[in-house]
CSV table of C-alpha atoms and ligand atoms in Angstrom, one decimal:
chain,number,residue,atom,x,y,z
A,26,MET,CA,-23.0,-2.8,7.4
A,27,ILE,CA,-21.0,-2.6,4.2
A,28,HIS,CA,-20.3,-6.2,3.1
A,29,THR,CA,-19.0,-7.1,-0.4
A,30,ASP,CA,-17.8,-10.2,-2.3
A,31,ILE,CA,-14.3,-9.1,-1.3
A,32,CYS,CA,-15.2,-10.0,2.3
A,33,ASP,CA,-16.4,-13.4,1.3
A,34,ARG,CA,-13.5,-14.2,-1.0
A,35,ILE,CA,-10.8,-13.2,1.5
A,36,GLY,CA,-12.7,-14.1,4.7
A,37,ILE,CA,-12.7,-10.6,6.3
A,38,GLU,CA,-15.4,-8.5,8.0
A,39,TYR,CA,-14.7,-5.0,6.4
A,40,PRO,CA,-13.6,-4.8,2.7
A,41,ILE,CA,-10.4,-2.9,3.6
A,42,PHE,CA,-6.7,-3.9,3.0
A,43,GLN,CA,-3.9,-2.2,4.8
A,44,GLY,CA,-1.3,-1.3,2.2
A,45,GLY,CA,2.0,-3.2,2.3
A,46,MET,CA,4.4,-0.4,3.1
A,47,ALA,CA,8.1,-1.2,3.0
A,48,TRP,CA,9.9,-0.7,6.4
A,49,VAL,CA,6.4,0.0,7.9
A,50,SER,CA,4.0,-2.9,7.5
A,51,GLU,CA,5.4,-5.5,9.8
A,52,HIS,CA,3.5,-8.2,11.8
A,53,ILE,CA,2.2,-6.0,14.7
A,54,LEU,CA,0.4,-3.6,12.5
A,55,ALA,CA,-0.8,-6.4,10.1
A,56,ALA,CA,-2.2,-8.5,13.0
A,57,ALA,CA,-3.9,-5.5,14.5
A,58,VAL,CA,-5.7,-4.7,11.2
A,59,SER,CA,-6.7,-8.4,10.7
A,60,ASN,CA,-7.9,-8.6,14.3
A,61,ALA,CA,-10.0,-5.5,13.7
A,62,GLY,CA,-11.7,-7.2,10.7
A,63,GLY,CA,-9.7,-5.8,7.8
A,64,LEU,CA,-6.8,-7.5,5.9
A,65,GLY,CA,-3.5,-6.8,7.5
A,66,ILE,CA,-0.6,-7.0,5.2
A,67,ILE,CA,3.1,-7.7,5.9
A,68,SER,CA,5.5,-6.0,3.5
A,69,ALA,CA,8.2,-8.4,2.2
A,70,MET,CA,10.0,-5.2,1.1
A,71,ASN,CA,13.6,-5.5,-0.1
A,72,ALA,CA,14.5,-8.1,2.5
A,73,PRO,CA,15.6,-11.8,2.1
A,74,GLY,CA,13.0,-14.6,2.4
A,75,GLU,CA,14.0,-15.5,6.0
A,76,TYR,CA,13.0,-12.0,7.2
A,77,LEU,CA,9.5,-12.6,5.8
A,78,ARG,CA,9.3,-16.2,7.3
A,79,GLN,CA,9.9,-14.8,10.8
A,80,GLU,CA,7.3,-12.0,10.2
A,81,ILE,CA,4.7,-14.5,9.0
A,82,ARG,CA,5.2,-16.7,12.0
A,83,ALA,CA,5.1,-13.7,14.4
A,84,CYS,CA,1.9,-12.6,12.8
A,85,ARG,CA,0.3,-16.0,13.3
A,86,GLU,CA,1.2,-15.7,17.0
A,87,LEU,CA,-1.0,-12.5,17.2
A,88,THR,CA,-3.9,-13.4,15.1
A,89,ASP,CA,-5.8,-16.4,13.7
A,90,LYS,CA,-7.6,-14.2,11.1
A,91,PRO,CA,-6.5,-14.1,7.4
A,92,PHE,CA,-3.6,-11.8,6.6
A,93,GLY,CA,-1.6,-11.0,3.5
A,94,VAL,CA,2.0,-10.5,2.3
A,95,ASN,CA,2.9,-7.8,-0.2
A,96,VAL,CA,5.7,-8.6,-2.6
A,97,MET,CA,7.6,-5.7,-4.1
A,98,LEU,CA,8.4,-7.2,-7.4
A,99,MET,CA,11.5,-4.9,-8.0
A,100,SER,CA,13.1,-6.5,-5.0
A,101,PRO,CA,16.2,-8.7,-5.8
A,102,HIS,CA,14.9,-11.2,-3.3
A,103,ALA,CA,11.5,-11.6,-5.0
A,104,PRO,CA,12.1,-15.2,-6.1
A,105,GLU,CA,13.0,-16.5,-2.6
A,106,VAL,CA,10.2,-14.4,-1.1
A,107,ALA,CA,7.8,-16.1,-3.5
A,108,ARG,CA,9.0,-19.5,-2.3
A,109,VAL,CA,8.6,-18.6,1.4
A,110,ILE,CA,5.0,-17.6,0.7
A,111,LEU,CA,4.4,-21.1,-0.7
A,112,GLU,CA,6.1,-22.9,2.1
A,113,GLU,CA,4.3,-20.8,4.8
A,114,LYS,CA,1.0,-21.2,3.0
A,115,VAL,CA,0.2,-17.5,3.2
A,116,PRO,CA,-3.5,-17.0,2.5
A,117,VAL,CA,-3.4,-13.8,0.5
A,118,VAL,CA,-0.6,-12.1,-1.6
A,119,THR,CA,-0.7,-8.6,-3.0
A,120,THR,CA,2.0,-7.5,-5.5
A,121,GLY,CA,3.3,-4.1,-6.5
A,122,ALA,CA,5.8,-2.4,-8.8
A,123,GLY,CA,5.8,-5.0,-11.5
A,124,LEU,CA,4.1,-8.0,-13.2
A,125,PRO,CA,3.5,-11.0,-11.0
A,126,GLY,CA,2.7,-13.6,-13.7
A,127,VAL,CA,5.8,-15.8,-13.2
A,128,TYR,CA,5.1,-16.2,-9.5
A,129,MET,CA,1.3,-16.6,-10.0
A,130,LYS,CA,2.0,-19.8,-11.9
A,131,GLU,CA,2.9,-21.4,-8.6
A,132,TRP,CA,0.8,-19.4,-6.2
A,133,VAL,CA,-2.5,-19.8,-7.9
A,134,PRO,CA,-2.5,-23.7,-8.1
A,135,ALA,CA,-1.4,-23.8,-4.4
A,136,GLY,CA,-4.7,-22.0,-3.5
A,137,ILE,CA,-3.0,-18.7,-2.6
A,138,LYS,CA,-5.3,-15.8,-3.3
A,139,VAL,CA,-3.4,-13.2,-5.4
A,140,VAL,CA,-4.5,-9.6,-5.6
A,141,PRO,CA,-2.1,-7.6,-7.7
A,142,VAL,CA,-1.9,-3.8,-7.6
A,143,VAL,CA,-2.5,-2.5,-11.1
A,144,PRO,CA,-1.9,0.9,-12.7
A,145,SER,CA,-3.8,0.3,-15.9
A,146,THR,CA,-6.6,-1.7,-17.5
A,147,ALA,CA,-4.2,-3.7,-19.7
A,148,ILE,CA,-2.3,-5.0,-16.6
A,149,ALA,CA,-5.6,-5.6,-14.8
A,150,LYS,CA,-6.8,-7.8,-17.7
A,151,ARG,CA,-3.5,-9.6,-17.8
A,152,VAL,CA,-3.5,-10.6,-14.1
A,153,GLN,CA,-7.2,-11.6,-14.3
A,154,ARG,CA,-6.2,-14.1,-17.1
A,155,GLU,CA,-3.3,-15.3,-14.9
A,156,GLY,CA,-5.7,-16.2,-12.0
A,157,ALA,CA,-6.0,-13.1,-9.8
A,158,VAL,CA,-9.0,-13.3,-7.4
A,159,ALA,CA,-9.3,-9.4,-7.4
A,160,VAL,CA,-7.2,-6.4,-8.3
A,161,ILE,CA,-6.2,-3.2,-6.5
A,162,ALA,CA,-6.6,-0.2,-8.9
A,163,GLU,CA,-4.1,2.2,-7.4
A,164,GLY,CA,-4.2,5.9,-8.5
A,165,CYS,CA,-1.2,8.2,-8.3
A,166,GLU,CA,-2.5,10.0,-5.2
A,167,SER,CA,-1.0,7.2,-3.2
A,168,GLY,CA,2.4,7.2,-1.5
A,169,GLY,CA,5.5,5.3,-2.7
A,170,HIS,CA,5.8,3.9,-6.2
A,171,ILE,CA,3.0,5.2,-8.4
A,172,GLY,CA,1.5,4.9,-11.9
A,173,GLU,CA,0.2,7.7,-14.2
A,174,LEU,CA,-3.5,7.6,-13.7
A,175,THR,CA,-5.6,9.1,-10.8
A,176,THR,CA,-7.9,7.0,-8.7
A,177,MET,CA,-10.9,8.9,-10.1
A,178,ALA,CA,-10.0,8.0,-13.7
A,179,LEU,CA,-8.5,4.5,-13.1
A,180,VAL,CA,-11.0,2.8,-10.9
A,181,PRO,CA,-14.1,2.9,-13.1
A,182,GLN,CA,-12.0,1.9,-16.2
A,183,VAL,CA,-10.6,-1.1,-14.4
A,184,VAL,CA,-14.1,-2.0,-13.1
A,185,ASP,CA,-15.3,-2.1,-16.7
A,186,ALA,CA,-12.3,-4.0,-18.0
A,187,VAL,CA,-12.4,-7.0,-15.6
A,188,ASP,CA,-14.9,-9.4,-14.2
A,189,ILE,CA,-13.2,-9.9,-10.8
A,190,PRO,CA,-13.8,-7.5,-7.9
A,191,VAL,CA,-11.7,-4.3,-7.8
A,192,LEU,CA,-10.4,-2.5,-4.7
A,193,ALA,CA,-9.6,1.2,-5.0
A,194,ALA,CA,-6.4,2.7,-3.6
A,195,GLY,CA,-4.8,6.1,-3.7
A,196,GLY,CA,-6.3,9.2,-2.0
A,197,ILE,CA,-8.5,7.3,0.4
A,198,GLY,CA,-8.1,8.6,3.9
A,199,ASP,CA,-11.6,8.7,5.5
A,200,GLY,CA,-15.2,7.6,5.0
A,201,ARG,CA,-15.8,10.0,2.2
A,202,GLY,CA,-13.0,8.3,0.2
A,203,VAL,CA,-14.4,4.9,0.9
A,204,ALA,CA,-17.9,6.0,-0.2
A,205,ALA,CA,-16.5,7.6,-3.3
A,206,ALA,CA,-14.6,4.4,-4.2
A,207,PHE,CA,-17.8,2.4,-3.9
A,208,MET,CA,-19.5,5.0,-6.2
A,209,LEU,CA,-16.8,4.3,-8.8
A,210,GLY,CA,-17.6,0.6,-8.7
A,211,ALA,CA,-15.0,-0.6,-6.3
A,212,ARG,CA,-15.9,-3.4,-3.9
A,213,GLY,CA,-13.2,-2.6,-1.4
A,214,VAL,CA,-10.4,-0.2,-0.6
A,215,GLN,CA,-6.7,-0.4,0.2
A,216,VAL,CA,-5.4,2.3,2.7
A,217,GLY,CA,-1.8,3.0,3.5
A,218,THR,CA,-1.1,6.6,4.7
A,219,ARG,CA,-3.8,6.6,7.4
A,220,PHE,CA,-2.5,3.4,9.0
A,221,LEU,CA,1.0,5.1,9.3
A,222,VAL,CA,-0.3,6.8,12.5
A,223,ALA,CA,-2.0,3.7,13.9
A,224,HIS,CA,-1.0,3.1,17.5
A,225,GLU,CA,0.1,-0.4,16.5
A,226,CYS,CA,2.3,1.0,13.6
A,227,GLN,CA,5.9,0.7,14.6
A,228,VAL,CA,7.3,3.4,12.3
A,229,HIS,CA,9.4,6.1,14.0
A,230,GLN,CA,7.4,8.8,15.8
A,231,ASN,CA,9.1,11.5,13.6
A,232,TYR,CA,7.4,9.8,10.6
A,233,LYS,CA,4.0,9.9,12.3
A,234,ASP,CA,4.5,13.6,13.3
A,235,LYS,CA,5.4,14.5,9.7
A,236,ILE,CA,2.1,12.9,8.4
A,237,LEU,CA,0.1,14.6,11.2
A,238,LYS,CA,1.6,18.0,10.3
A,239,ALA,CA,1.4,17.7,6.5
A,240,ARG,CA,-0.6,20.1,4.4
A,241,ASP,CA,-2.4,19.2,1.1
A,242,ILE,CA,0.5,20.4,-1.0
A,243,ASP,CA,3.3,18.8,1.0
A,244,THR,CA,3.9,15.7,-1.2
A,245,MET,CA,6.0,15.6,-4.4
A,246,VAL,CA,7.0,12.9,-6.9
A,247,THR,CA,10.7,12.0,-7.4
A,248,GLY,CA,12.3,9.2,-9.5
A,249,LYS,CA,10.5,9.8,-12.8
A,250,ARG,CA,13.9,10.0,-14.6
A,251,LEU,CA,14.8,6.6,-13.2
A,252,GLY,CA,11.6,5.0,-14.4
A,253,HIS,CA,10.1,4.5,-10.9
A,254,PRO,CA,8.3,7.5,-9.7
A,255,VAL,CA,7.8,7.7,-5.9
A,256,ARG,CA,5.5,10.1,-4.0
A,257,CYS,CA,6.9,11.3,-0.7
A,258,LEU,CA,6.7,14.3,1.6
A,259,LYS,CA,8.8,17.3,0.7
A,260,ASN,CA,12.0,17.6,2.8
A,261,PRO,CA,15.7,18.2,2.2
A,262,PHE,CA,16.2,14.7,0.9
A,263,ALA,CA,13.4,14.9,-1.6
A,264,ASN,CA,14.4,18.4,-2.8
A,265,GLU,CA,18.0,17.3,-3.3
A,266,PHE,CA,16.8,14.2,-5.2
A,267,ALA,CA,14.7,16.3,-7.5
A,268,LYS,CA,17.6,18.7,-8.1
A,269,MET,CA,19.8,15.8,-9.1
A,270,GLU,CA,17.2,14.5,-11.5
A,271,TYR,CA,17.3,17.8,-13.4
A,272,ASN,CA,21.1,17.8,-13.6
A,273,SER,CA,22.3,16.2,-16.8
A,274,ASN,CA,25.9,16.0,-15.5
A,275,ILE,CA,24.7,13.5,-12.8
A,276,THR,CA,24.3,9.8,-13.9
A,277,ASN,CA,21.3,7.7,-13.0
A,278,GLU,CA,23.6,5.4,-10.9
A,279,GLU,CA,24.7,8.4,-8.8
A,280,ILE,CA,21.0,9.3,-8.2
A,281,GLU,CA,20.2,5.7,-7.3
A,282,LYS,CA,23.1,5.6,-4.9
A,283,PHE,CA,21.9,8.9,-3.3
A,284,GLY,CA,18.5,7.4,-2.7
A,285,ALA,CA,19.6,4.0,-1.4
A,286,GLY,CA,18.5,3.3,2.2
A,287,SER,CA,16.5,6.6,2.4
A,288,LEU,CA,13.2,4.9,3.3
A,289,ARG,CA,14.9,3.0,6.2
A,290,LEU,CA,16.4,6.2,7.4
A,291,ALA,CA,12.9,7.8,7.6
A,292,ALA,CA,10.9,4.8,8.9
A,293,VAL,CA,13.5,3.4,11.4
A,294,GLU,CA,15.8,6.3,12.3
A,295,GLY,CA,13.3,9.1,11.9
A,296,ASP,CA,15.9,11.1,10.0
A,297,VAL,CA,13.9,14.2,8.9
A,298,ASN,CA,16.7,15.5,6.6
A,299,ARG,CA,18.1,12.4,4.9
A,300,GLY,CA,15.0,10.1,5.0
A,301,SER,CA,12.4,9.5,2.3
A,302,PHE,CA,9.0,9.9,3.9
A,303,MET,CA,6.7,8.2,1.4
A,304,SER,CA,3.1,9.4,1.8
A,305,GLY,CA,-0.1,9.7,-0.1
A,306,GLN,CA,-1.8,13.0,-0.9
A,307,ILE,CA,-4.3,12.6,1.8
A,308,ALA,CA,-1.8,13.0,4.7
A,309,ALA,CA,-3.5,16.3,5.6
A,310,LEU,CA,-6.7,14.4,6.3
A,311,VAL,CA,-4.9,12.3,8.9
A,312,LYS,CA,-5.4,14.3,12.1
A,313,LYS,CA,-4.8,12.0,15.1
A,314,GLU,CA,-3.2,8.8,16.1
A,315,GLN,CA,-5.8,6.0,16.7
A,316,SER,CA,-5.8,2.2,17.0
A,317,ALA,CA,-6.2,0.2,13.7
A,318,ARG,CA,-9.7,-0.8,15.0
A,319,GLU,CA,-10.8,2.9,15.5
A,320,ILE,CA,-9.5,3.8,12.0
A,321,ILE,CA,-11.5,1.0,10.3
A,322,GLU,CA,-14.6,1.5,12.4
A,323,GLU,CA,-14.6,5.3,11.9
A,324,MET,CA,-14.0,5.0,8.1
A,325,PHE,CA,-16.8,2.5,7.6
A,326,ALA,CA,-19.3,4.2,9.9
A,327,GLU,CA,-18.9,7.4,7.9
A,328,ALA,CA,-19.0,5.7,4.5
A,329,GLU,CA,-22.1,3.8,5.5
A,330,LYS,CA,-23.9,7.0,6.5
A,331,LEU,CA,-23.0,8.7,3.2
A,332,LEU,CA,-23.9,5.7,1.1
A,333,ALA,CA,-27.3,5.2,2.9
A,334,GLY,CA,-28.2,8.9,2.7
A,335,GLY,CA,-27.3,9.3,-1.0
A,336,ALA,CA,-26.8,12.8,-2.3
A,337,GLN,CA,-28.8,14.8,0.2
A,338,TRP,CA,-28.9,17.9,-1.9
A,339,VAL,CA,-30.7,16.2,-4.9
A,340,LYS,CA,-34.4,16.9,-4.5
B,7,TUI,O1,4.4,-0.9,-5.0
B,7,TUI,C1,3.8,0.1,-4.7
B,7,TUI,N1,4.3,1.1,-3.9
B,7,TUI,C2,5.6,1.1,-3.4
B,7,TUI,S1,6.8,-0.1,-3.7
B,7,TUI,C3,7.9,0.8,-2.8
B,7,TUI,S2,9.5,0.3,-2.5
B,7,TUI,C4,10.4,1.3,-3.5
B,7,TUI,N2,11.4,2.0,-3.0
B,7,TUI,C5,12.1,2.8,-3.7
B,7,TUI,C6,11.9,3.0,-5.1
B,7,TUI,C7,10.8,2.3,-5.6
B,7,TUI,C8,10.0,1.5,-4.8
B,7,TUI,C9,7.3,1.9,-2.3
B,7,TUI,N3,6.0,2.1,-2.7
B,7,TUI,N4,2.5,0.3,-5.1
B,7,TUI,C10,1.9,-0.6,-6.0
B,7,TUI,C11,2.1,-0.2,-7.4
B,7,TUI,N5,2.4,-1.0,-8.3
B,7,TUI,N6,1.9,1.1,-7.9
B,7,TUI,C12,2.1,1.0,-9.2
B,7,TUI,C13,2.4,-0.3,-9.5
B,7,TUI,C14,2.7,-1.0,-10.7
B,7,TUI,C15,3.5,-0.3,-11.7
B,7,TUI,C16,3.8,-1.0,-12.9
B,7,TUI,C17,2.3,-2.3,-11.0
B,7,TUI,C18,2.6,-2.9,-12.1
B,7,TUI,C19,3.3,-2.3,-13.1
B,7,TUI,O2,3.6,-3.0,-14.2
B,7,TUI,C20,4.3,-2.4,-15.2
B,7,TUI,C21,5.5,-3.1,-15.5
B,7,TUI,O3,5.9,-3.1,-16.7
B,7,TUI,O4,6.2,-3.5,-14.6
């Protein structure tokens, strides 16, 4: 049984967080992951605080286990979302796409466990000083908004830079990825893409089918010109977005406008042409739809076998 200090600090059985994916990670998926022994996470995405309050209450109807909320710091609603988190006494908060310090000043004294996603050692050290209980070192293999470094390079450097436990994210899709993360010094993992095909995940079936059919080379990164690179599956929307980025006659505002609402189109409408299907590079490892419990149990049974056996080929 793999058990780390992440389990004790957060109050979970398996050291795995389900990534907070905008328009995807709602209360049904989060509760299923928490009930299976991981940490389910509700995405506050770009929505007003009241949306999150309803989601938190609905999650509590389905589980009495700890769960988390992910705050996308670029959201214009982040300040009111931060207040709802305090009012609803959410046990764990993860943050992404920015620096959470201003909100941590209120969350940390209130006893909320804050676990920021970090793309570098400097940001990891900064959030440790500000009171983070752990950090998620996320490599650019992941889907959605990404940093520069790969998981292989980032995780051991963050492990060396901070004293708090580190979870690895980005490129982890099965037990081999979990075992590798532990070898790099991580004490837990965060997984997004694989949970997209969980039975309990409410995303449109077209999204699940695109993940299940994806090949290794089917993701691309758009948005670099705008300062927020995003990894998604190649499709007409992503190709057009990339073409616009290379066209100096098109303004950033025009590109932003073209991208607005595209993730909702993918996740809710299943629009395969105009939607943005954010996905990590391990989509091709995701072969079947399973329950959240099956995903977690399968990943950890495989990781445990690998870690217990060591490198079999070394005599
Ligand atoms: O946040 C994510 N992944 C996301 S957020 C998202 S919603 C979105 N939609 C459209 C365009 C952009 C975003 C989709 N996927 N992952 C966590 C993450 N955080 N990855 C990298 C970072 C990060 C980057 C910079 C964290 C901190 C940071 O600080 C630097 C700074 O100066 O803000």
